[in-house]
Amino acid sequence: MPEGHTIHRAAQDQRPMLIGQPIAMSSPQGRFAAGARLLDSAIATGIEPIGKHILYHFDNGRSLHLHLGLAGKIYRSPKPVPPPRDVVRVRMESATHVVDITGPAICEILGVAELKAFRLRYGPDLLAEVPDPARAIEKIHASRSPIGTLLMNQKVISGIGNIYRTEILWLLGIHPLTRGCDLGTDILIRMWQKLRDLMLIGVRYDSIITNGDLPKAGQGVGERVHIYGKEVCPKCTGPIVVSRLNNRTLYHCAACQTR
Ligand SMILES: [Zn+2]
């Protein structure tokens, strides 16, 4: 499952291909034919990621809402392109580019009121153009759930997956089972800012890099992390404890991360 930086990177890459242009919209597979007709020829006005969701906004007041899920993919190419394969749920075509979507878990149209309701259902996105940390901090403060659970709850904060969760708690020396209501505002503001910085690096390199080891030109980019999937803590050389929380693997250092 992609973390939020992947979706932001996809949005960033597609904006110059689509925004400000009328979009020929079709559903070669047929399953989104009625939706595609409602958006066909409308001008794309924005591409907005919210957590793992991506919204394409159009000048007729409608938005295309996608969630790629486990199997969904976005393919983009400059024109000319060959005819679409019959698995393509949505094809968006501007004057210069074609974007094909296959296998999305969610593919639907939202009107203005539905879009507003959608935004309210999810916690603020770390990389939103207008950041809204106060809404996430308020929800964390109000909860007795562990911070390790709250960071993965997309209704609290959008876009964080297991790797960013693991790394931020280690970086700030916070035990994952610390209750949200026991964390001070200062540390939560630092957490928001640091997560935002890390995810901006993720967008730039299209890969999760949390340990500051930025790839040099020509180097391959893989994940570069402190403790996720590791056995030894790089700070104290003690063992990394592996456990389960809400059905996901949890890593932490018992010495460096205290309650
Ligand atoms: Zn340690």
PDB file of C-alpha atoms and ligand atoms in Angstrom:
ATOM      1  CA  MET A   1       0.000   0.000   0.000  1.00  0.00           C
ATOM      2  CA  PRO A   2       1.560   3.336  -0.986  1.00  0.00           C
ATOM      3  CA  GLU A   3       2.084   5.956   1.707  1.00  0.00           C
ATOM      4  CA  GLY A   4       0.934   9.524   1.070  1.00  0.00           C
ATOM      5  CA  HIS A   5       4.141  10.746  -0.547  1.00  0.00           C
ATOM      6  CA  THR A   6       3.540   8.429  -3.531  1.00  0.00           C
ATOM      7  CA  ILE A   7       0.177  10.032  -4.236  1.00  0.00           C
ATOM      8  CA  HIS A   8       1.600  13.546  -3.887  1.00  0.00           C
ATOM      9  CA  ARG A   9       4.362  12.672  -6.305  1.00  0.00           C
ATOM     10  CA  ALA A  10       1.828  11.266  -8.786  1.00  0.00           C
ATOM     11  CA  ALA A  11      -0.218  14.483  -8.512  1.00  0.00           C
ATOM     12  CA  GLN A  12       2.859  16.662  -8.985  1.00  0.00           C
ATOM     13  CA  ASP A  13       3.890  14.744 -12.089  1.00  0.00           C
ATOM     14  CA  GLN A  14       0.430  14.906 -13.677  1.00  0.00           C
ATOM     15  CA  ARG A  15      -0.368  18.595 -13.089  1.00  0.00           C
ATOM     16  CA  PRO A  16       1.646  19.945 -16.049  1.00  0.00           C
ATOM     17  CA  MET A  17       0.069  17.263 -18.258  1.00  0.00           C
ATOM     18  CA  LEU A  18      -3.590  18.034 -17.474  1.00  0.00           C
ATOM     19  CA  ILE A  19      -4.271  21.285 -15.601  1.00  0.00           C
ATOM     20  CA  GLY A  20      -5.863  24.151 -17.511  1.00  0.00           C
ATOM     21  CA  GLN A  21      -6.780  21.928 -20.443  1.00  0.00           C
ATOM     22  CA  PRO A  22     -10.060  20.361 -21.584  1.00  0.00           C
ATOM     23  CA  ILE A  23      -9.846  16.632 -20.899  1.00  0.00           C
ATOM     24  CA  ALA A  24     -11.260  13.960 -23.165  1.00  0.00           C
ATOM     25  CA  MET A  25     -12.476  11.405 -20.632  1.00  0.00           C
ATOM     26  CA  SER A  26     -13.443   7.839 -21.468  1.00  0.00           C
ATOM     27  CA  SER A  27     -13.731   4.418 -19.875  1.00  0.00           C
ATOM     28  CA  PRO A  28     -12.263   1.899 -22.323  1.00  0.00           C
ATOM     29  CA  GLN A  29     -13.245  -0.912 -19.943  1.00  0.00           C
ATOM     30  CA  GLY A  30     -16.795   0.448 -19.778  1.00  0.00           C
ATOM     31  CA  ARG A  31     -17.274   0.248 -16.003  1.00  0.00           C
ATOM     32  CA  PHE A  32     -16.967   4.026 -15.613  1.00  0.00           C
ATOM     33  CA  ALA A  33     -18.669   4.996 -18.869  1.00  0.00           C
ATOM     34  CA  ALA A  34     -21.494   7.012 -17.275  1.00  0.00           C
ATOM     35  CA  GLY A  35     -19.069   8.889 -14.999  1.00  0.00           C
ATOM     36  CA  ALA A  36     -16.685   9.607 -17.842  1.00  0.00           C
ATOM     37  CA  ARG A  37     -19.521  11.175 -19.861  1.00  0.00           C
ATOM     38  CA  LEU A  38     -20.199  13.625 -16.987  1.00  0.00           C
ATOM     39  CA  LEU A  39     -16.595  14.842 -17.023  1.00  0.00           C
ATOM     40  CA  ASP A  40     -15.792  14.596 -20.727  1.00  0.00           C
ATOM     41  CA  SER A  41     -14.471  17.887 -22.206  1.00  0.00           C
ATOM     42  CA  ALA A  42     -14.463  19.688 -18.827  1.00  0.00           C
ATOM     43  CA  ILE A  43     -11.317  21.670 -17.995  1.00  0.00           C
ATOM     44  CA  ALA A  44      -9.075  20.190 -15.294  1.00  0.00           C
ATOM     45  CA  THR A  45      -8.580  22.815 -12.580  1.00  0.00           C
ATOM     46  CA  GLY A  46      -6.624  20.935  -9.918  1.00  0.00           C
ATOM     47  CA  ILE A  47      -5.222  17.613  -8.714  1.00  0.00           C
ATOM     48  CA  GLU A  48      -5.470  17.230  -4.959  1.00  0.00           C
ATOM     49  CA  PRO A  49      -4.090  14.346  -2.921  1.00  0.00           C
ATOM     50  CA  ILE A  50      -5.681  13.684   0.470  1.00  0.00           C
ATOM     51  CA  GLY A  51      -3.805  10.899   2.194  1.00  0.00           C
ATOM     52  CA  LYS A  52      -3.995   7.934  -0.131  1.00  0.00           C
ATOM     53  CA  HIS A  53      -6.863   9.411  -2.157  1.00  0.00           C
ATOM     54  CA  ILE A  54      -6.434  11.513  -5.273  1.00  0.00           C
ATOM     55  CA  LEU A  55      -8.999  14.027  -6.508  1.00  0.00           C
ATOM     56  CA  TYR A  56      -9.084  15.532  -9.989  1.00  0.00           C
ATOM     57  CA  HIS A  57     -11.140  18.729  -9.971  1.00  0.00           C
ATOM     58  CA  PHE A  58     -12.941  20.078 -13.052  1.00  0.00           C
ATOM     59  CA  ASP A  59     -14.489  23.423 -13.999  1.00  0.00           C
ATOM     60  CA  ASN A  60     -18.010  21.983 -14.091  1.00  0.00           C
ATOM     61  CA  GLY A  61     -17.986  21.616 -10.280  1.00  0.00           C
ATOM     62  CA  ARG A  62     -17.385  17.879 -10.360  1.00  0.00           C
ATOM     63  CA  SER A  63     -14.379  15.909  -9.123  1.00  0.00           C
ATOM     64  CA  LEU A  64     -13.075  12.472  -9.990  1.00  0.00           C
ATOM     65  CA  HIS A  65     -12.224  10.606  -6.767  1.00  0.00           C
ATOM     66  CA  LEU A  66      -9.757   7.723  -6.966  1.00  0.00           C
ATOM     67  CA  HIS A  67      -8.247   5.390  -4.412  1.00  0.00           C
ATOM     68  CA  LEU A  68      -5.779   3.000  -5.978  1.00  0.00           C
ATOM     69  CA  GLY A  69      -6.039   0.350  -3.259  1.00  0.00           C
ATOM     70  CA  LEU A  70      -3.624  -2.540  -3.583  1.00  0.00           C
ATOM     71  CA  ALA A  71      -3.947  -3.194  -7.309  1.00  0.00           C
ATOM     72  CA  GLY A  72      -4.631   0.211  -8.866  1.00  0.00           C
ATOM     73  CA  LYS A  73      -2.096   1.910 -11.114  1.00  0.00           C
ATOM     74  CA  ILE A  74      -1.686   5.222 -12.922  1.00  0.00           C
ATOM     75  CA  TYR A  75       0.080   5.195 -16.294  1.00  0.00           C
ATOM     76  CA  ARG A  76       1.001   8.457 -18.012  1.00  0.00           C
ATOM     77  CA  SER A  77       2.626   9.120 -21.357  1.00  0.00           C
ATOM     78  CA  PRO A  78       3.121  11.894 -23.886  1.00  0.00           C
ATOM     79  CA  LYS A  79       1.043  11.555 -27.041  1.00  0.00           C
ATOM     80  CA  PRO A  80       0.811   9.781 -29.383  1.00  0.00           C
ATOM     81  CA  VAL A  81      -0.054   6.563 -27.536  1.00  0.00           C
ATOM     82  CA  PRO A  82      -1.458   3.223 -28.704  1.00  0.00           C
ATOM     83  CA  PRO A  83      -5.181   2.492 -28.171  1.00  0.00           C
ATOM     84  CA  PRO A  84      -5.987   1.699 -24.525  1.00  0.00           C
ATOM     85  CA  ARG A  85      -5.941  -1.840 -23.165  1.00  0.00           C
ATOM     86  CA  ASP A  86      -9.387  -3.065 -22.174  1.00  0.00           C
ATOM     87  CA  VAL A  87      -8.464  -3.054 -18.448  1.00  0.00           C
ATOM     88  CA  VAL A  88      -8.269   0.746 -18.445  1.00  0.00           C
ATOM     89  CA  ARG A  89     -11.056   2.044 -16.191  1.00  0.00           C
ATOM     90  CA  VAL A  90     -10.446   5.710 -16.991  1.00  0.00           C
ATOM     91  CA  ARG A  91      -8.514   7.402 -19.780  1.00  0.00           C
ATOM     92  CA  MET A  92      -7.864  11.148 -19.468  1.00  0.00           C
ATOM     93  CA  GLU A  93      -6.484  12.790 -22.540  1.00  0.00           C
ATOM     94  CA  SER A  94      -5.202  16.369 -22.824  1.00  0.00           C
ATOM     95  CA  ALA A  95      -3.688  18.031 -25.894  1.00  0.00           C
ATOM     96  CA  THR A  96      -0.283  16.623 -24.984  1.00  0.00           C
ATOM     97  CA  HIS A  97      -0.646  13.621 -22.653  1.00  0.00           C
ATOM     98  CA  VAL A  98      -2.665  10.546 -21.793  1.00  0.00           C
ATOM     99  CA  VAL A  99      -3.263   9.301 -18.252  1.00  0.00           C
ATOM    100  CA  ASP A 100      -4.698   5.794 -17.834  1.00  0.00           C
ATOM    101  CA  ILE A 101      -6.043   4.402 -14.548  1.00  0.00           C
ATOM    102  CA  THR A 102      -6.349   0.645 -14.036  1.00  0.00           C
ATOM    103  CA  GLY A 103      -7.773  -1.370 -11.153  1.00  0.00           C
ATOM    104  CA  PRO A 104      -8.716   1.396  -8.697  1.00  0.00           C
ATOM    105  CA  ALA A 105     -10.463   0.391  -5.455  1.00  0.00           C
ATOM    106  CA  ILE A 106     -12.578   3.554  -5.652  1.00  0.00           C
ATOM    107  CA  CYS A 107     -13.467   5.436  -8.826  1.00  0.00           C
ATOM    108  CA  GLU A 108     -16.404   7.821  -8.514  1.00  0.00           C
ATOM    109  CA  ILE A 109     -17.610  11.343  -9.160  1.00  0.00           C
ATOM    110  CA  LEU A 110     -18.124  13.802  -6.321  1.00  0.00           C
ATOM    111  CA  GLY A 111     -20.270  16.929  -6.582  1.00  0.00           C
ATOM    112  CA  VAL A 112     -19.524  20.051  -4.553  1.00  0.00           C
ATOM    113  CA  ALA A 113     -21.466  18.948  -1.449  1.00  0.00           C
ATOM    114  CA  GLU A 114     -20.044  15.423  -1.576  1.00  0.00           C
ATOM    115  CA  LEU A 115     -16.528  16.818  -1.888  1.00  0.00           C
ATOM    116  CA  LYS A 116     -17.052  18.968   1.187  1.00  0.00           C
ATOM    117  CA  ALA A 117     -18.328  15.970   3.151  1.00  0.00           C
ATOM    118  CA  PHE A 118     -15.405  13.863   1.927  1.00  0.00           C
ATOM    119  CA  ARG A 119     -12.870  16.438   3.139  1.00  0.00           C
ATOM    120  CA  LEU A 120     -14.466  16.482   6.586  1.00  0.00           C
ATOM    121  CA  ARG A 121     -14.314  12.680   6.879  1.00  0.00           C
ATOM    122  CA  TYR A 122     -10.516  12.635   6.725  1.00  0.00           C
ATOM    123  CA  GLY A 123      -7.861  14.166   8.903  1.00  0.00           C
ATOM    124  CA  PRO A 124      -5.727  16.969   7.480  1.00  0.00           C
ATOM    125  CA  ASP A 125      -3.116  15.979   4.909  1.00  0.00           C
ATOM    126  CA  LEU A 126       0.459  16.701   5.961  1.00  0.00           C
ATOM    127  CA  LEU A 127       1.383  18.032   2.539  1.00  0.00           C
ATOM    128  CA  ALA A 128      -1.775  20.044   1.870  1.00  0.00           C
ATOM    129  CA  GLU A 129      -1.192  23.453   0.273  1.00  0.00           C
ATOM    130  CA  VAL A 130      -2.858  25.012   3.313  1.00  0.00           C
ATOM    131  CA  PRO A 131      -1.635  22.910   6.258  1.00  0.00           C
ATOM    132  CA  ASP A 132      -4.091  22.382   9.103  1.00  0.00           C
ATOM    133  CA  PRO A 133      -2.143  20.766  11.968  1.00  0.00           C
ATOM    134  CA  ALA A 134      -4.535  22.104  14.625  1.00  0.00           C
ATOM    135  CA  ARG A 135      -7.328  19.751  13.493  1.00  0.00           C
ATOM    136  CA  ALA A 136      -5.072  16.677  13.844  1.00  0.00           C
ATOM    137  CA  ILE A 137      -3.572  17.804  17.159  1.00  0.00           C
ATOM    138  CA  GLU A 138      -7.028  18.396  18.596  1.00  0.00           C
ATOM    139  CA  LYS A 139      -8.083  14.842  17.685  1.00  0.00           C
ATOM    140  CA  ILE A 140      -4.899  13.327  19.159  1.00  0.00           C
ATOM    141  CA  HIS A 141      -5.317  15.293  22.403  1.00  0.00           C
ATOM    142  CA  ALA A 142      -8.887  14.121  22.729  1.00  0.00           C
ATOM    143  CA  SER A 143      -7.973  10.426  22.450  1.00  0.00           C
ATOM    144  CA  ARG A 144      -6.824   7.791  24.934  1.00  0.00           C
ATOM    145  CA  SER A 145      -5.656   5.567  22.066  1.00  0.00           C
ATOM    146  CA  PRO A 146      -1.931   4.968  21.576  1.00  0.00           C
ATOM    147  CA  ILE A 147      -0.154   7.472  19.343  1.00  0.00           C
ATOM    148  CA  GLY A 148       1.003   4.491  17.254  1.00  0.00           C
ATOM    149  CA  THR A 149      -2.644   3.806  16.410  1.00  0.00           C
ATOM    150  CA  LEU A 150      -3.671   7.443  15.950  1.00  0.00           C
ATOM    151  CA  LEU A 151      -0.942   8.193  13.393  1.00  0.00           C
ATOM    152  CA  MET A 152      -2.266   5.412  11.143  1.00  0.00           C
ATOM    153  CA  ASN A 153      -5.897   6.515  11.508  1.00  0.00           C
ATOM    154  CA  GLN A 154      -6.717   8.444   8.340  1.00  0.00           C
ATOM    155  CA  LYS A 155      -9.589  10.189  10.125  1.00  0.00           C
ATOM    156  CA  VAL A 156      -7.018  11.797  12.450  1.00  0.00           C
ATOM    157  CA  ILE A 157      -4.236  12.594   9.987  1.00  0.00           C
ATOM    158  CA  SER A 158      -3.975  11.672   6.311  1.00  0.00           C
ATOM    159  CA  GLY A 159      -1.204   9.968   4.430  1.00  0.00           C
ATOM    160  CA  ILE A 160       0.941   8.204   7.043  1.00  0.00           C
ATOM    161  CA  GLY A 161       1.715   4.523   6.656  1.00  0.00           C
ATOM    162  CA  ASN A 162       3.662   2.127   8.841  1.00  0.00           C
ATOM    163  CA  ILE A 163       7.159   3.232   7.843  1.00  0.00           C
ATOM    164  CA  TYR A 164       6.674   6.941   8.533  1.00  0.00           C
ATOM    165  CA  ARG A 165       4.871   6.086  11.770  1.00  0.00           C
ATOM    166  CA  THR A 166       7.722   3.892  12.965  1.00  0.00           C
ATOM    167  CA  GLU A 167      10.409   6.388  12.057  1.00  0.00           C
ATOM    168  CA  ILE A 168       8.813   9.541  13.482  1.00  0.00           C
ATOM    169  CA  LEU A 169       8.163   7.948  16.883  1.00  0.00           C
ATOM    170  CA  TRP A 170      11.771   6.751  17.078  1.00  0.00           C
ATOM    171  CA  LEU A 171      13.120  10.138  15.954  1.00  0.00           C
ATOM    172  CA  LEU A 172      11.176  11.912  18.712  1.00  0.00           C
ATOM    173  CA  GLY A 173      11.859   9.232  21.354  1.00  0.00           C
ATOM    174  CA  ILE A 174       8.152   8.491  21.871  1.00  0.00           C
ATOM    175  CA  HIS A 175       6.952   5.008  22.850  1.00  0.00           C
ATOM    176  CA  PRO A 176       4.250   3.933  20.362  1.00  0.00           C
ATOM    177  CA  LEU A 177       1.840   3.006  23.170  1.00  0.00           C
ATOM    178  CA  THR A 178       1.895   6.509  24.699  1.00  0.00           C
ATOM    179  CA  ARG A 179      -1.695   7.757  24.833  1.00  0.00           C
ATOM    180  CA  GLY A 180      -2.590  10.682  22.549  1.00  0.00           C
ATOM    181  CA  CYS A 181      -3.976  12.649  25.492  1.00  0.00           C
ATOM    182  CA  ASP A 182      -0.620  12.380  27.308  1.00  0.00           C
ATOM    183  CA  LEU A 183       1.366  14.144  24.570  1.00  0.00           C
ATOM    184  CA  GLY A 184       1.926  17.902  24.813  1.00  0.00           C
ATOM    185  CA  THR A 185       1.102  20.397  22.075  1.00  0.00           C
ATOM    186  CA  ASP A 186       4.788  21.281  21.574  1.00  0.00           C
ATOM    187  CA  ILE A 187       5.826  17.729  20.765  1.00  0.00           C
ATOM    188  CA  LEU A 188       2.821  17.232  18.475  1.00  0.00           C
ATOM    189  CA  ILE A 189       3.676  20.396  16.530  1.00  0.00           C
ATOM    190  CA  ARG A 190       7.261  19.142  16.194  1.00  0.00           C
ATOM    191  CA  MET A 191       5.910  15.768  15.063  1.00  0.00           C
ATOM    192  CA  TRP A 192       3.738  17.397  12.374  1.00  0.00           C
ATOM    193  CA  GLN A 193       6.623  19.552  11.094  1.00  0.00           C
ATOM    194  CA  LYS A 194       9.131  16.724  11.039  1.00  0.00           C
ATOM    195  CA  LEU A 195       6.690  14.363   9.306  1.00  0.00           C
ATOM    196  CA  ARG A 196       5.973  17.045   6.728  1.00  0.00           C
ATOM    197  CA  ASP A 197       9.722  17.539   6.096  1.00  0.00           C
ATOM    198  CA  LEU A 198      10.241  13.779   5.733  1.00  0.00           C
ATOM    199  CA  MET A 199       7.321  13.398   3.358  1.00  0.00           C
ATOM    200  CA  LEU A 200       8.528  16.289   1.195  1.00  0.00           C
ATOM    201  CA  ILE A 201      11.799  14.366   0.826  1.00  0.00           C
ATOM    202  CA  GLY A 202       9.683  11.313  -0.036  1.00  0.00           C
ATOM    203  CA  VAL A 203       7.897  13.247  -2.782  1.00  0.00           C
ATOM    204  CA  ARG A 204      11.154  14.622  -4.196  1.00  0.00           C
ATOM    205  CA  TYR A 205      12.875  11.224  -4.416  1.00  0.00           C
ATOM    206  CA  ASP A 206       9.688   9.171  -4.823  1.00  0.00           C
ATOM    207  CA  SER A 207      10.983   6.981  -2.001  1.00  0.00           C
ATOM    208  CA  ILE A 208      10.919   6.958   1.797  1.00  0.00           C
ATOM    209  CA  ILE A 209      14.119   8.466   3.192  1.00  0.00           C
ATOM    210  CA  THR A 210      14.035   9.285   6.899  1.00  0.00           C
ATOM    211  CA  ASN A 211      17.696   9.042   7.903  1.00  0.00           C
ATOM    212  CA  GLY A 212      19.009  12.066   6.005  1.00  0.00           C
ATOM    213  CA  ASP A 213      21.072   9.866   3.675  1.00  0.00           C
ATOM    214  CA  LEU A 214      19.996  11.586   0.458  1.00  0.00           C
ATOM    215  CA  PRO A 215      21.016   9.796  -2.743  1.00  0.00           C
ATOM    216  CA  LYS A 216      23.680  11.389  -4.896  1.00  0.00           C
ATOM    217  CA  ALA A 217      23.166  11.892  -8.632  1.00  0.00           C
ATOM    218  CA  GLY A 218      23.052   8.569 -10.448  1.00  0.00           C
ATOM    219  CA  GLN A 219      22.632   6.526  -7.257  1.00  0.00           C
ATOM    220  CA  GLY A 220      19.697   4.172  -6.977  1.00  0.00           C
ATOM    221  CA  VAL A 221      16.982   5.286  -4.584  1.00  0.00           C
ATOM    222  CA  GLY A 222      15.739   2.652  -2.168  1.00  0.00           C
ATOM    223  CA  GLU A 223      14.178   3.093   1.234  1.00  0.00           C
ATOM    224  CA  ARG A 224      16.625   4.631   3.688  1.00  0.00           C
ATOM    225  CA  VAL A 225      15.391   4.404   7.266  1.00  0.00           C
ATOM    226  CA  HIS A 226      16.562   4.250  10.892  1.00  0.00           C
ATOM    227  CA  ILE A 227      14.714   1.319  12.474  1.00  0.00           C
ATOM    228  CA  TYR A 228      11.839   0.097  10.271  1.00  0.00           C
ATOM    229  CA  GLY A 229      12.621  -3.550   9.491  1.00  0.00           C
ATOM    230  CA  LYS A 230      15.956  -3.315  11.348  1.00  0.00           C
ATOM    231  CA  GLU A 231      17.287  -5.384  14.243  1.00  0.00           C
ATOM    232  CA  VAL A 232      19.570  -2.916  15.981  1.00  0.00           C
ATOM    233  CA  CYS A 233      18.931   0.649  17.127  1.00  0.00           C
ATOM    234  CA  PRO A 234      21.427   2.993  15.425  1.00  0.00           C
ATOM    235  CA  LYS A 235      21.393   5.309  18.468  1.00  0.00           C
ATOM    236  CA  CYS A 236      21.941   2.933  21.427  1.00  0.00           C
ATOM    237  CA  THR A 237      22.854  -0.316  19.567  1.00  0.00           C
ATOM    238  CA  GLY A 238      20.163  -2.113  21.622  1.00  0.00           C
ATOM    239  CA  PRO A 239      17.725  -4.533  19.974  1.00  0.00           C
ATOM    240  CA  ILE A 240      14.675  -3.254  18.087  1.00  0.00           C
ATOM    241  CA  VAL A 241      11.519  -4.723  19.592  1.00  0.00           C
ATOM    242  CA  VAL A 242       9.055  -6.168  17.066  1.00  0.00           C
ATOM    243  CA  SER A 243       5.392  -6.435  18.097  1.00  0.00           C
ATOM    244  CA  ARG A 244       1.890  -6.047  16.633  1.00  0.00           C
ATOM    245  CA  LEU A 245      -0.489  -3.126  16.995  1.00  0.00           C
ATOM    246  CA  ASN A 246      -3.853  -3.073  15.192  1.00  0.00           C
ATOM    247  CA  ASN A 247      -2.711  -5.950  13.019  1.00  0.00           C
ATOM    248  CA  ARG A 248       0.386  -4.151  11.744  1.00  0.00           C
ATOM    249  CA  THR A 249       4.001  -4.815  12.638  1.00  0.00           C
ATOM    250  CA  LEU A 250       5.362  -2.303  15.102  1.00  0.00           C
ATOM    251  CA  TYR A 251       9.053  -1.585  15.644  1.00  0.00           C
ATOM    252  CA  HIS A 252      10.492   0.380  18.524  1.00  0.00           C
ATOM    253  CA  CYS A 253      13.587   0.699  20.717  1.00  0.00           C
ATOM    254  CA  ALA A 254      12.753   0.013  24.354  1.00  0.00           C
ATOM    255  CA  ALA A 255      15.697   2.109  25.541  1.00  0.00           C
ATOM    256  CA  CYS A 256      15.267   5.187  23.315  1.00  0.00           C
ATOM    257  CA  GLN A 257      11.463   5.350  23.215  1.00  0.00           C
ATOM    258  CA  THR A 258       9.894   5.795  26.604  1.00  0.00           C
ATOM    259  CA  ARG A 259       6.341   6.534  27.728  1.00  0.00           C
TER     260      ARG A 259
HETATM  261 ZN    ZN B   1      17.836   2.823  20.979  1.00  0.00          ZN
END
